[in-house]
Amino acid sequence: MSQSPDTRRLYLDYAATCPMRLEVWRAMEAELEFSFNPASAHTLGRQAHRQLEIARGRVADLLSCDRASVYFTGGGTQSDNLAILGFSRAHDGQKPRVFVSQIEHKACTEAGARAESEGASLGIIPVDETGTIDLARLERELARDPDRPTLVSVMWANNEIGTVQPIDDVVALAHTHGAVVHTDAVQALGKVPVDLTRTPVDLLSATAHKLGGPVGIGILVCRPAVRLEPLSYGGGQERSMWPGTQNPVGATGFAAALDFAVTHQESEAERWRALRDHLESRVLADVPGARIHGRGAPSRLPHLVSVGIPACDSAAVLVSLDFEGIAVSGGSACGSDSGIGSSVVDALGGDIEAPYATVRFSFGHDTSRDDVDRAAEALARIAKRVLALAV
Ligand SMILES: Cc1ncc(COP(=O)(O)O)c(C=O)c1O
């Protein structure tokens, strides 16, 4: 007799968004009385302004940077765009160069492409089979034309396969060649230690909703020596870098979420790592032909597992998992020429042919070993069914 699947909801898509944490919700609720315009001169406006500045100071302390370097934006995409396009436009007429890694988020690759269309030169730095950037290639490129204003944009950690980049080495290399470094730390914060005194990047993007904070608020950390041209113009808020009425309640949510994520980072990472390793060994044992993307990289995110299944249709696997109540993501739906479905998996090279299913599992504070076992069992069962249908 066939067993009916367990359809209880199981959320394993924290890298897409982390549902708002109760602590963050409460912190924001307490600040709702400050929902006034921080630019207003009256008492209520000044209170809202104070709230915003308290949040800014808290964020700066948690990242170990100067509070004047923290700019609130509308999220990760906007911070990435501001860093890359803002840099290239600020150096318009000086032949700026922008280097991005081959596996950046589209918020960076598309901003790089836009900068190129406006006259900057764009260089794409390849990665190896684990998704780790080719530092020797970066060094050769940087040495080539040393006098041009140069931005190197390398994500701290990849959103699809979890590879953590050797960001300290990228900074050291780029600074030796006089280049400015931007890092998209959207997926790294709260998962690996991020301390800007130890890792002196010039620009850093982050977003609240990956940390258990609200959607629609992010930060760009920008060191004072870096020249950026704003992308929009208005009333001069955020020292003209991100003009428009500011969002003190959102900023409070960002700070509360970051505080929680950073405070629990070490203990959560240890717990997640055990879950990740358990899931990976079950998948490798039970799913025919499965591979784990990024495995073997010197450093990986502790809470993310990206599985590749050859000869299997991605949509069929994802829909079947969803039907059983398990929410996960595939690779990025965008930008692959090979039909594999993920330009990041494509960039890893190897003998991969379409169809090829990519399934990303990512854990959060409430993910348990039972959840991981349930996901592993479901994936093995579904993959076998989809493979059998394909024959
Ligand atoms: C690495 C990375 N950068 C940027 C973004 C975009 O952030 P936001 O959703 O806040 O625009 C994401 C979100 O998926 C991401 O994973």
XYZ file of C-alpha atoms and ligand atoms in Angstrom:
407
model
C 0.000 0.000 0.000
C 1.444 3.414 -0.903
C 2.053 5.750 2.014
C 0.670 9.265 1.748
C 3.456 11.838 2.029
C 3.965 13.952 5.126
C 2.620 17.365 4.096
C 3.468 19.361 7.232
C 5.191 22.575 6.196
C 8.957 22.424 6.396
C 10.804 25.614 5.511
C 14.361 25.019 4.317
C 14.790 28.166 2.259
C 16.354 30.582 4.759
C 18.868 31.775 2.151
C 15.921 33.152 0.138
C 14.525 34.972 3.135
C 14.549 34.357 6.867
C 11.054 34.921 8.285
C 11.028 37.815 10.728
C 12.236 36.851 14.179
C 10.006 37.584 17.161
C 12.779 39.577 18.863
C 13.004 41.814 15.793
C 9.253 42.177 15.564
C 9.119 43.272 19.229
C 11.992 45.733 18.792
C 10.231 47.291 15.796
C 6.863 47.342 17.537
C 8.383 49.259 20.445
C 9.661 51.876 17.977
C 6.435 52.345 16.014
C 5.709 55.428 18.073
C 8.709 56.989 16.299
C 7.117 56.683 12.854
C 7.784 60.289 12.032
C 10.010 61.936 9.502
C 13.560 62.018 10.896
C 14.178 65.182 8.860
C 11.388 67.112 10.653
C 12.628 69.772 13.034
C 9.941 69.194 15.690
C 10.305 66.999 18.754
C 8.700 63.951 17.134
C 10.980 64.227 14.101
C 14.013 64.596 16.347
C 12.989 61.481 18.276
C 12.710 59.561 14.994
C 16.123 60.885 13.985
C 17.600 59.771 17.298
C 16.115 56.312 16.772
C 17.663 56.089 13.320
C 21.053 57.128 14.652
C 20.869 54.639 17.535
C 20.268 51.896 14.953
C 23.170 53.150 12.811
C 25.512 53.128 15.804
C 24.431 49.625 16.776
C 25.071 48.327 13.245
C 28.492 50.009 13.175
C 29.431 48.451 16.530
C 28.329 44.987 15.389
C 30.426 45.235 12.213
C 33.336 47.056 13.885
C 33.266 50.042 11.583
C 32.754 53.755 11.909
C 29.092 54.834 12.238
C 29.635 57.509 9.569
C 30.381 54.715 7.075
C 26.938 53.112 7.476
C 24.280 54.189 4.948
C 20.762 52.763 5.117
C 19.347 51.729 1.728
C 16.328 49.801 0.468
C 18.084 46.377 0.513
C 20.891 44.275 -0.902
C 20.205 44.910 -4.586
C 20.212 48.642 -4.085
C 23.410 48.582 -2.013
C 25.191 46.460 -4.642
C 24.024 48.799 -7.409
C 25.110 51.872 -5.471
C 28.560 50.412 -4.810
C 29.297 49.357 -8.386
C 27.512 51.939 -10.497
C 28.204 54.678 -7.949
C 31.936 53.926 -8.162
C 32.067 53.783 -11.934
C 30.012 56.973 -12.370
C 32.135 58.829 -9.806
C 35.163 58.057 -12.002
C 33.464 58.733 -15.301
C 36.008 60.036 -17.831
C 38.918 58.266 -16.078
C 38.339 54.867 -17.752
C 37.250 53.091 -14.543
C 37.605 49.329 -14.309
C 35.219 46.988 -12.511
C 36.120 43.363 -11.747
C 33.484 40.944 -10.518
C 33.755 37.235 -9.851
C 32.002 34.836 -12.181
C 29.482 33.810 -9.514
C 28.279 37.173 -8.190
C 24.600 37.795 -7.563
C 22.813 39.465 -10.459
C 22.599 42.662 -8.421
C 26.361 42.917 -9.012
C 26.757 41.370 -12.464
C 23.947 43.470 -13.925
C 25.295 46.626 -12.282
C 28.707 45.735 -13.758
C 27.153 45.293 -17.196
C 25.439 48.637 -16.858
C 28.715 50.295 -15.845
C 30.319 48.736 -18.932
C 27.591 50.137 -21.167
C 28.402 53.558 -19.704
C 32.110 53.300 -20.574
C 33.770 51.367 -17.734
C 35.633 48.189 -18.581
C 34.276 45.053 -16.954
C 36.412 42.033 -16.122
C 34.963 38.707 -15.002
C 37.259 36.711 -12.727
C 36.710 32.936 -12.996
C 36.274 30.495 -10.116
C 37.527 26.929 -9.675
C 35.365 23.805 -9.394
C 34.525 24.656 -5.755
C 33.418 28.195 -6.625
C 36.547 29.796 -5.136
C 37.876 32.839 -6.971
C 41.070 32.526 -9.022
C 43.323 34.931 -7.111
C 46.252 34.535 -9.513
C 44.036 35.659 -12.374
C 42.770 38.608 -10.333
C 46.347 39.609 -9.605
C 47.329 39.447 -13.294
C 44.346 41.594 -14.262
C 45.041 44.158 -11.541
C 48.689 44.455 -12.535
C 47.824 45.117 -16.167
C 46.684 48.743 -16.064
C 47.518 49.992 -12.587
C 46.705 53.671 -12.926
C 43.018 53.377 -13.715
C 40.428 53.730 -10.908
C 39.514 50.126 -10.122
C 36.781 48.403 -8.161
C 36.942 44.705 -7.285
C 33.558 43.278 -6.293
C 33.695 39.783 -4.775
C 30.890 38.374 -2.664
C 31.803 37.244 0.851
C 29.718 34.084 0.422
C 27.764 32.690 -2.478
C 23.978 32.454 -2.245
C 23.549 29.344 -4.409
C 26.374 27.002 -3.451
C 27.616 28.508 -0.187
C 31.279 28.957 -1.097
C 32.951 31.513 1.185
C 35.541 33.523 -0.687
C 39.056 34.225 0.635
C 37.993 37.798 1.161
C 41.019 38.765 3.292
C 43.284 37.734 0.398
C 41.127 39.638 -2.102
C 41.407 42.785 0.031
C 45.177 42.436 0.482
C 45.704 41.882 -3.237
C 43.406 44.652 -4.391
C 44.821 47.180 -1.925
C 48.371 46.377 -3.022
C 47.282 47.425 -6.506
C 45.439 50.527 -5.297
C 41.983 49.072 -6.059
C 38.832 49.590 -4.010
C 37.069 46.442 -2.724
C 33.331 45.891 -2.539
C 31.852 42.775 -1.006
C 28.275 41.563 -1.116
C 27.955 40.164 2.413
C 24.214 39.510 2.140
C 24.622 35.754 2.742
C 27.665 35.918 4.986
C 26.411 38.034 7.875
C 25.324 35.949 10.837
C 26.709 32.791 9.224
C 30.460 33.487 9.355
C 32.366 36.075 11.429
C 32.354 39.505 9.755
C 34.619 42.067 11.423
C 35.604 45.058 9.325
C 38.643 45.854 11.447
C 40.082 42.462 10.557
C 38.805 42.524 6.969
C 39.093 46.130 5.788
C 36.833 46.087 2.720
C 35.979 49.552 1.416
C 32.340 48.833 0.586
C 29.985 46.194 2.019
C 26.357 45.404 1.159
C 23.862 43.693 3.447
C 20.113 43.276 3.754
C 17.870 42.739 6.792
C 15.555 40.060 5.433
C 18.269 37.401 5.252
C 18.886 37.903 8.967
C 15.348 37.649 10.302
C 14.683 41.359 9.826
C 12.163 43.159 7.610
C 12.235 43.192 3.802
C 13.079 46.529 2.201
C 15.958 47.786 4.319
C 19.660 47.232 3.826
C 22.961 48.934 4.373
C 25.937 49.965 2.350
C 29.087 50.438 4.390
C 31.264 52.930 2.529
C 34.616 54.121 3.863
C 35.101 57.902 3.730
C 37.946 57.740 1.183
C 35.753 56.018 -1.429
C 34.109 58.261 -4.020
C 30.593 57.251 -5.075
C 28.093 59.068 -7.275
C 24.568 58.615 -5.846
C 22.055 56.800 -8.041
C 19.157 59.083 -7.143
C 18.779 62.698 -6.159
C 16.566 64.409 -3.619
C 16.543 65.871 -0.152
C 20.068 64.936 0.895
C 19.188 62.179 3.385
C 21.874 59.582 4.159
C 24.356 62.329 3.311
C 22.914 62.386 -0.218
C 23.998 58.786 -0.903
C 20.487 57.405 -0.534
C 18.094 60.350 -0.507
C 14.435 59.999 0.401
C 12.575 59.882 3.716
C 14.407 57.519 6.037
C 12.909 54.520 7.802
C 13.795 54.518 11.536
C 11.574 51.527 12.356
C 13.134 49.510 9.522
C 16.606 50.576 10.668
C 15.748 49.409 14.194
C 14.663 46.079 12.688
C 17.933 45.805 10.771
C 19.986 46.493 13.888
C 17.966 44.056 16.039
C 18.227 41.301 13.423
C 21.963 41.839 12.978
C 22.462 41.857 16.742
C 20.667 38.546 17.133
C 22.455 36.974 14.140
C 25.914 38.100 15.218
C 25.411 37.170 18.881
C 24.332 33.634 17.983
C 26.583 33.188 14.931
C 29.177 30.914 16.503
C 26.812 28.514 18.264
C 24.372 28.381 15.354
C 27.177 27.776 12.847
C 28.363 24.779 14.823
C 24.852 23.322 14.971
C 24.206 24.021 11.275
C 27.517 22.488 10.226
C 26.517 19.184 11.835
C 23.132 19.308 10.056
C 24.802 20.192 6.751
C 27.258 17.317 6.966
C 24.476 14.922 7.937
C 22.267 16.010 5.027
C 25.148 15.781 2.582
C 26.118 12.273 3.598
C 22.510 11.077 3.379
C 22.034 12.654 -0.042
C 25.283 11.221 -1.398
C 24.338 7.769 -0.107
C 20.691 7.742 -1.226
C 20.279 9.938 -4.334
C 21.622 8.324 -7.511
C 24.470 10.343 -9.068
C 24.058 13.264 -6.648
C 26.847 15.767 -6.188
C 27.253 18.564 -3.656
C 28.220 21.867 -5.229
C 31.038 23.716 -3.532
C 32.124 20.697 -1.454
C 35.876 20.774 -1.049
C 36.040 24.584 -0.969
C 38.418 25.835 1.745
C 35.460 27.530 3.418
C 31.691 27.126 3.046
C 28.536 28.520 4.603
C 27.475 26.236 7.455
C 23.731 26.335 6.779
C 23.508 25.723 3.030
C 23.580 22.553 0.914
C 23.354 22.705 -2.871
C 22.635 19.346 -4.485
C 23.023 18.581 -8.193
C 21.200 15.599 -9.694
C 22.152 14.665 -13.263
C 19.498 13.604 -15.800
C 16.780 14.976 -13.564
C 14.396 17.841 -14.218
C 14.723 20.673 -11.670
C 11.101 21.813 -11.842
C 9.786 18.276 -11.315
C 11.907 17.825 -8.187
C 11.061 21.228 -6.714
C 7.341 20.904 -7.358
C 7.307 17.409 -5.835
C 9.115 18.644 -2.715
C 6.674 21.539 -2.449
C 3.781 19.099 -2.826
C 5.111 17.307 0.250
C 5.272 20.609 2.134
C 9.037 21.112 1.823
C 10.018 24.610 0.710
C 13.452 24.840 -0.934
C 14.966 26.669 -3.916
C 16.539 25.538 -7.153
C 19.595 27.194 -8.599
C 19.006 30.666 -9.881
C 16.312 30.607 -12.544
C 18.306 33.061 -14.551
C 21.152 33.401 -16.933
C 22.408 30.006 -17.973
C 23.309 29.357 -21.612
C 23.641 25.610 -21.169
C 20.116 24.943 -19.962
C 21.420 23.629 -16.635
C 19.431 26.373 -14.972
C 22.141 27.983 -12.880
C 24.952 30.177 -14.154
C 26.746 29.564 -10.850
C 26.710 25.772 -11.298
C 27.753 26.346 -14.916
C 30.753 28.342 -13.726
C 32.035 25.377 -11.701
C 32.693 23.511 -14.952
C 32.862 19.700 -15.005
C 30.914 17.214 -17.084
C 27.430 18.549 -16.438
C 24.741 18.186 -19.061
C 21.119 19.297 -19.072
C 18.712 18.216 -17.720
C 20.294 18.762 -14.332
C 18.343 19.458 -11.170
C 19.789 21.849 -8.603
C 18.185 21.871 -5.172
C 19.288 24.304 -2.472
C 18.519 23.540 1.173
C 19.218 26.273 3.711
C 18.675 26.078 7.461
C 17.514 28.502 10.130
C 17.246 28.756 13.893
C 14.469 26.164 14.145
C 15.832 23.534 11.730
C 16.286 20.187 13.475
C 17.922 16.870 12.623
C 14.447 15.375 12.131
C 13.741 18.075 9.521
C 16.952 17.229 7.709
C 16.119 13.500 7.775
C 12.676 14.207 6.379
C 14.121 16.340 3.573
C 16.770 13.734 2.725
C 14.193 10.939 2.584
C 11.840 12.996 0.421
C 14.609 14.020 -1.988
C 15.824 10.434 -2.414
C 12.295 9.155 -3.063
C 11.404 11.988 -5.466
C 14.686 11.855 -7.390
C 14.295 8.111 -7.972
C 10.735 8.646 -9.236
C 11.710 11.521 -11.545
C 14.698 9.566 -12.877
C 12.538 6.500 -13.510
C 10.015 8.600 -15.456
C 12.816 10.092 -17.571
C 14.027 6.673 -18.793
C 24.136 37.377 -2.454
C 22.919 38.248 -2.593
N 23.076 39.537 -2.940
C 22.041 40.372 -3.081
C 20.762 39.941 -2.862
C 19.627 40.909 -3.021
O 19.179 41.381 -1.769
P 17.713 42.044 -1.654
O 16.751 40.904 -1.758
O 17.686 42.679 -0.301
O 17.587 43.013 -2.749
C 20.532 38.604 -2.502
C 19.158 38.104 -2.321
O 18.792 37.045 -2.775
C 21.645 37.731 -2.360
O 21.502 36.451 -2.016
